[in-house]
JSON list of C-alpha atoms in Angstrom, two decimals:
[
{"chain": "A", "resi": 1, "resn": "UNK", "atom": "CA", "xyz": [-36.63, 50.75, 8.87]},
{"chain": "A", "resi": 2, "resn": "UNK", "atom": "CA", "xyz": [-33.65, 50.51, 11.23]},
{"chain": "A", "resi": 3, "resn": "UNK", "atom": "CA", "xyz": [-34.18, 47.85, 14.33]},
{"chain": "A", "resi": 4, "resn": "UNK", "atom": "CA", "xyz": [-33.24, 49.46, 17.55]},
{"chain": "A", "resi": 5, "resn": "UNK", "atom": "CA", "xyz": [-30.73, 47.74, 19.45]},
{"chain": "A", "resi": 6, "resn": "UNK", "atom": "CA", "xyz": [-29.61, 47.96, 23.15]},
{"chain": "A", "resi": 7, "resn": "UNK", "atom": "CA", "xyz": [-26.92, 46.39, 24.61]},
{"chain": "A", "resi": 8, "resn": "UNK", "atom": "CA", "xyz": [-25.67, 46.05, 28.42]},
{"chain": "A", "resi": 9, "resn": "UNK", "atom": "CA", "xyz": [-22.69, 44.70, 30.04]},
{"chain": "A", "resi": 10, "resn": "UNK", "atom": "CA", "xyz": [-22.76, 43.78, 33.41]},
{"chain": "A", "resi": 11, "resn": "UNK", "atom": "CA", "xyz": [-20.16, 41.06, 35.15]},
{"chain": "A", "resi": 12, "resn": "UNK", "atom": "CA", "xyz": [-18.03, 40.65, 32.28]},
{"chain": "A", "resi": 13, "resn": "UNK", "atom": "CA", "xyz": [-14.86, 39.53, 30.87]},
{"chain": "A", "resi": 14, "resn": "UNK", "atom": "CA", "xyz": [-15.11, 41.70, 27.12]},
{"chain": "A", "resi": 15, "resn": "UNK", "atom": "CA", "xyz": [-14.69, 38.33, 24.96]},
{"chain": "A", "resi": 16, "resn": "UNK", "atom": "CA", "xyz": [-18.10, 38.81, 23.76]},
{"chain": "A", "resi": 17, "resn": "UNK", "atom": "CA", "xyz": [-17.58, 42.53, 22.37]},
{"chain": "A", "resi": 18, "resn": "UNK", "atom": "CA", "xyz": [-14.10, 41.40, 20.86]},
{"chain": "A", "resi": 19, "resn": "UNK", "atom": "CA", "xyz": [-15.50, 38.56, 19.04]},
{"chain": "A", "resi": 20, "resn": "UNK", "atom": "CA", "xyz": [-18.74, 40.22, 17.75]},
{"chain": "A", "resi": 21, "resn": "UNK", "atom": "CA", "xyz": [-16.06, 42.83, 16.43]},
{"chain": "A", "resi": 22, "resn": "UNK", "atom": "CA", "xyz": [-14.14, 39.93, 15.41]},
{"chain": "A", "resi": 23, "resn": "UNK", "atom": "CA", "xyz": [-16.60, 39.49, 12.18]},
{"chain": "A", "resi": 24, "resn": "UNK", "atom": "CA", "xyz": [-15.16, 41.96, 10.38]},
{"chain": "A", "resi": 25, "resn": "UNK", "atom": "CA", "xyz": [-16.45, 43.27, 6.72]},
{"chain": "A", "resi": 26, "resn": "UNK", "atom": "CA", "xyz": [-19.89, 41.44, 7.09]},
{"chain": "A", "resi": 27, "resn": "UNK", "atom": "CA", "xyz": [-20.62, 43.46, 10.28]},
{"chain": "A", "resi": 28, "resn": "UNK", "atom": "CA", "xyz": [-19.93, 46.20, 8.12]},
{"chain": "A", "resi": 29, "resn": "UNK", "atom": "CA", "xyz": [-22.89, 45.27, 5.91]},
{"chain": "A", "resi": 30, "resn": "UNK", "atom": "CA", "xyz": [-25.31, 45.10, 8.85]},
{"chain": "A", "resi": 31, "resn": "UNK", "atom": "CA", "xyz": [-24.72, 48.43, 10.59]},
{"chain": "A", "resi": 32, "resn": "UNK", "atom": "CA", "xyz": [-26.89, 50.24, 8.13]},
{"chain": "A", "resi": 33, "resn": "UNK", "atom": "CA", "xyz": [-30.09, 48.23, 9.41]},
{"chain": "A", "resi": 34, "resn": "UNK", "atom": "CA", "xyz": [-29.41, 48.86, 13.21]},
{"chain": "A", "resi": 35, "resn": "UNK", "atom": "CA", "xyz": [-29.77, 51.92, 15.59]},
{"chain": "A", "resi": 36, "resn": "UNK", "atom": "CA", "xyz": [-27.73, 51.73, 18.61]},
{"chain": "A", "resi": 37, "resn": "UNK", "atom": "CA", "xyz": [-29.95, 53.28, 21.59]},
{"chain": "A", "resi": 38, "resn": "UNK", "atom": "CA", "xyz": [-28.00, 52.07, 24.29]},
{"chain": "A", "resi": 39, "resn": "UNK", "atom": "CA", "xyz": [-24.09, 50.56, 24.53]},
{"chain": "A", "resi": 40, "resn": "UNK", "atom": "CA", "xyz": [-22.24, 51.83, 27.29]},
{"chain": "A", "resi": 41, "resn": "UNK", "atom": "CA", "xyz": [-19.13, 49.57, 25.62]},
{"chain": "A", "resi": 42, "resn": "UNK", "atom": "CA", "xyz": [-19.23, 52.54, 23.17]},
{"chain": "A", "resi": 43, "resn": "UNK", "atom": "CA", "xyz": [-20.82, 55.52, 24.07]},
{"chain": "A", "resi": 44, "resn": "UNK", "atom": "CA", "xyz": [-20.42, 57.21, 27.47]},
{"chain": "A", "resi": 45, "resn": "UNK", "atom": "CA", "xyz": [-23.66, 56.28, 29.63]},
{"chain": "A", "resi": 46, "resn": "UNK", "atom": "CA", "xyz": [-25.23, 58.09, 32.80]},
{"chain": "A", "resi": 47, "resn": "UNK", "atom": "CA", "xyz": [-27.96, 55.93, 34.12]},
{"chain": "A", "resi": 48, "resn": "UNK", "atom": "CA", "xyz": [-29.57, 58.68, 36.34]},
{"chain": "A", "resi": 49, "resn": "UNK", "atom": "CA", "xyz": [-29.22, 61.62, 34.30]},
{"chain": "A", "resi": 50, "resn": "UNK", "atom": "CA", "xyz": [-25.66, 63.63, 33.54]},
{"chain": "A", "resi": 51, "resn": "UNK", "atom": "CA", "xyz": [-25.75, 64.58, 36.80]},
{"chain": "A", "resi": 52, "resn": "UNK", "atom": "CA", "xyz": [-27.47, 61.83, 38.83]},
{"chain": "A", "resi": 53, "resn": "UNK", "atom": "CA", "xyz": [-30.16, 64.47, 38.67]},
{"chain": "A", "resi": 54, "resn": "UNK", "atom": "CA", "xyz": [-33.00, 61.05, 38.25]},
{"chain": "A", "resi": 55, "resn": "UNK", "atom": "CA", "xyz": [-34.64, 58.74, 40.25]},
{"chain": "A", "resi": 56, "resn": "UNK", "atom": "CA", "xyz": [-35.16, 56.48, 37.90]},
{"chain": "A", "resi": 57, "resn": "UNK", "atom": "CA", "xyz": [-32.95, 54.13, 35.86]},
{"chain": "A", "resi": 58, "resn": "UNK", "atom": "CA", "xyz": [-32.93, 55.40, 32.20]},
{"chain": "A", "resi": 59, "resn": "UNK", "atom": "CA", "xyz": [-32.42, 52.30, 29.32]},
{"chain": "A", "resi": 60, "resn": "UNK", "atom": "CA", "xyz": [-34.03, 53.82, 26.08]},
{"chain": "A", "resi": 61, "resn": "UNK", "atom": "CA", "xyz": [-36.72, 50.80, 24.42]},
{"chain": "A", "resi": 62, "resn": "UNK", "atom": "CA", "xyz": [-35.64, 48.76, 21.87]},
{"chain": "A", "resi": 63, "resn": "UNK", "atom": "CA", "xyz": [-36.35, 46.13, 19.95]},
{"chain": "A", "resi": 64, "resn": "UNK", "atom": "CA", "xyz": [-33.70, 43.77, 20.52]},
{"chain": "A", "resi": 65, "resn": "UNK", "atom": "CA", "xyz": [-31.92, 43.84, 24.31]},
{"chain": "A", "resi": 66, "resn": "UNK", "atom": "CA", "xyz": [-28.32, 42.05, 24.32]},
{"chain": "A", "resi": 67, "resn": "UNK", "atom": "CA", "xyz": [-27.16, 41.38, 27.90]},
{"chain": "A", "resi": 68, "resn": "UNK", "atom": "CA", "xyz": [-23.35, 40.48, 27.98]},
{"chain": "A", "resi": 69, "resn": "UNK", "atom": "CA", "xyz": [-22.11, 39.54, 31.36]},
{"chain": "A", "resi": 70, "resn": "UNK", "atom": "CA", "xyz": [-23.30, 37.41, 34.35]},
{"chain": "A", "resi": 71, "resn": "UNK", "atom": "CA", "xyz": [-25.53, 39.48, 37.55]},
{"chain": "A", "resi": 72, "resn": "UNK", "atom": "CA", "xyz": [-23.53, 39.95, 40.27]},
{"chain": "A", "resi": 73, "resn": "UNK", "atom": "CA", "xyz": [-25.06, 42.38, 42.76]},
{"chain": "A", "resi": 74, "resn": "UNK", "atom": "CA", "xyz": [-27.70, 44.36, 43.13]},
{"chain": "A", "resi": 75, "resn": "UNK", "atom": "CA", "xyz": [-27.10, 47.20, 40.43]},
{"chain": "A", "resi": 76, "resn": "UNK", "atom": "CA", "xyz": [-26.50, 44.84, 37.60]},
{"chain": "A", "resi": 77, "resn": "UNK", "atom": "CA", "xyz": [-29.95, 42.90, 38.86]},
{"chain": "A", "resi": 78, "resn": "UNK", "atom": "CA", "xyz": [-31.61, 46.30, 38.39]},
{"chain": "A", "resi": 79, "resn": "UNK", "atom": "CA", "xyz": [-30.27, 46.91, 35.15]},
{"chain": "A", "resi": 80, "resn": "UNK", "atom": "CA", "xyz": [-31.19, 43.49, 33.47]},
{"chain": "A", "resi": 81, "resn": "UNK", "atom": "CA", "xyz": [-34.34, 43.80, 34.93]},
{"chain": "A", "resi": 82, "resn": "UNK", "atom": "CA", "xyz": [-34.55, 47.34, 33.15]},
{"chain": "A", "resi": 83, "resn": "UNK", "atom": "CA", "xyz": [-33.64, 45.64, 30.18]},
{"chain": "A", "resi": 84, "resn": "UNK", "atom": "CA", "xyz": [-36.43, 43.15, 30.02]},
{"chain": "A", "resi": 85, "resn": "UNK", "atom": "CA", "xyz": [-38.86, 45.84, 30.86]},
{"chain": "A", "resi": 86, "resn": "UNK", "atom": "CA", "xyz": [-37.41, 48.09, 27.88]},
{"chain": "A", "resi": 87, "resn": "UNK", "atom": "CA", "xyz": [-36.88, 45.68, 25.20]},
{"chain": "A", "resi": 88, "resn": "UNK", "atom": "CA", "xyz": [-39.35, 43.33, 23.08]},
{"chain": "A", "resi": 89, "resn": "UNK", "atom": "CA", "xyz": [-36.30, 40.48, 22.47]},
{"chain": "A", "resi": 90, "resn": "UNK", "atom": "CA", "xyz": [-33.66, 40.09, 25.10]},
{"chain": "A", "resi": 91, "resn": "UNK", "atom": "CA", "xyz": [-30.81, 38.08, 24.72]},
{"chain": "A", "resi": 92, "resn": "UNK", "atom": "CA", "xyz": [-28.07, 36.76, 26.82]},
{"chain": "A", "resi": 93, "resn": "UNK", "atom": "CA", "xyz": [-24.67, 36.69, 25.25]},
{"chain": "A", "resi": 94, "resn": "UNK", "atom": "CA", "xyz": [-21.85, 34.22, 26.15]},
{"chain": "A", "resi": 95, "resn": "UNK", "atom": "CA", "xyz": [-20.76, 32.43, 28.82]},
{"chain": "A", "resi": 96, "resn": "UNK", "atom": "CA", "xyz": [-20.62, 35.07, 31.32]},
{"chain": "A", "resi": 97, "resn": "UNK", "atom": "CA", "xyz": [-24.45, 36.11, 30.39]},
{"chain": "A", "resi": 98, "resn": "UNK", "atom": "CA", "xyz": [-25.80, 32.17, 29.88]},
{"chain": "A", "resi": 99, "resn": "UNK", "atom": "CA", "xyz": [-23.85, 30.71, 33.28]},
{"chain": "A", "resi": 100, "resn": "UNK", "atom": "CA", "xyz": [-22.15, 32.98, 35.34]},
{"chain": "A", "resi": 101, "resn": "UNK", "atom": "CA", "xyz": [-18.70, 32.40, 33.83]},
{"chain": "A", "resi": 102, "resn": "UNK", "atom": "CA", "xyz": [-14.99, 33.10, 35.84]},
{"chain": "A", "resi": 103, "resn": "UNK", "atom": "CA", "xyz": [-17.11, 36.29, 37.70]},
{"chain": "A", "resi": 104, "resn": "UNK", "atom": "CA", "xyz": [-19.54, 33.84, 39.22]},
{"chain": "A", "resi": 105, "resn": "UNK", "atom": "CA", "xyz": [-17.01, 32.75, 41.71]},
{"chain": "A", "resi": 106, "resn": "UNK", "atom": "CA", "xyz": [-16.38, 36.26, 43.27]},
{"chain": "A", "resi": 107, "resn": "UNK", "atom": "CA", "xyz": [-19.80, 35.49, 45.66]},
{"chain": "A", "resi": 108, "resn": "UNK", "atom": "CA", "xyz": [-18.38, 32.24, 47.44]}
]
């Protein structure tokens, strides 16, 4: 049984996706075991639809949530909020994600 996986970036600086590719062959060795549901880093992602056709925000459940990236605004509030709602284990990953990082400036 594969775990489902989704994972979101918001505010970020893409450190966290480089280094997570950064493992190399033992990544390869886990891929098997996971279903990717939801990564707009690698698949092409409408959140209302193809067309903005939907009211609501669509984030598929998962079992494990990985938010990259610090809230900035509004939109990205909405979508990690999405994220809690759609996923049994969420996790925040990286600097960006845990304090805000460099991007946490932009609002003063």
């Amino acid at each position: 049984m594969s775990v489902k996986v989704a994972e979101e970036w918001l505010n970020i600086c893409g450190g966290c996706e480089v280094t997570i590719l950064d493992i190399g062959e033992p990544l390869l060795d886990l891929l098997p075991k996971l279903e990717f549901v939801h990564m707009p880093v690698l698949m092409d992602n409408k959140y209302f639809g193809q067309m903005g056709e939907k009211a609501e925000l669509e984030i598929p459940e998962a079992d494990v949530g990985i938010i990259s990236g610090g809230v900035r605004n509004e939109k990205e509030k909405h979508v990690a909020l999405e994220m809690r709602k759609k996923c049994k284990t969420l996790v925040s990953l990286g600097s960006c994600a845990c304090f805000g990082g460099i991007h946490a400036l932009a609002n003063h």
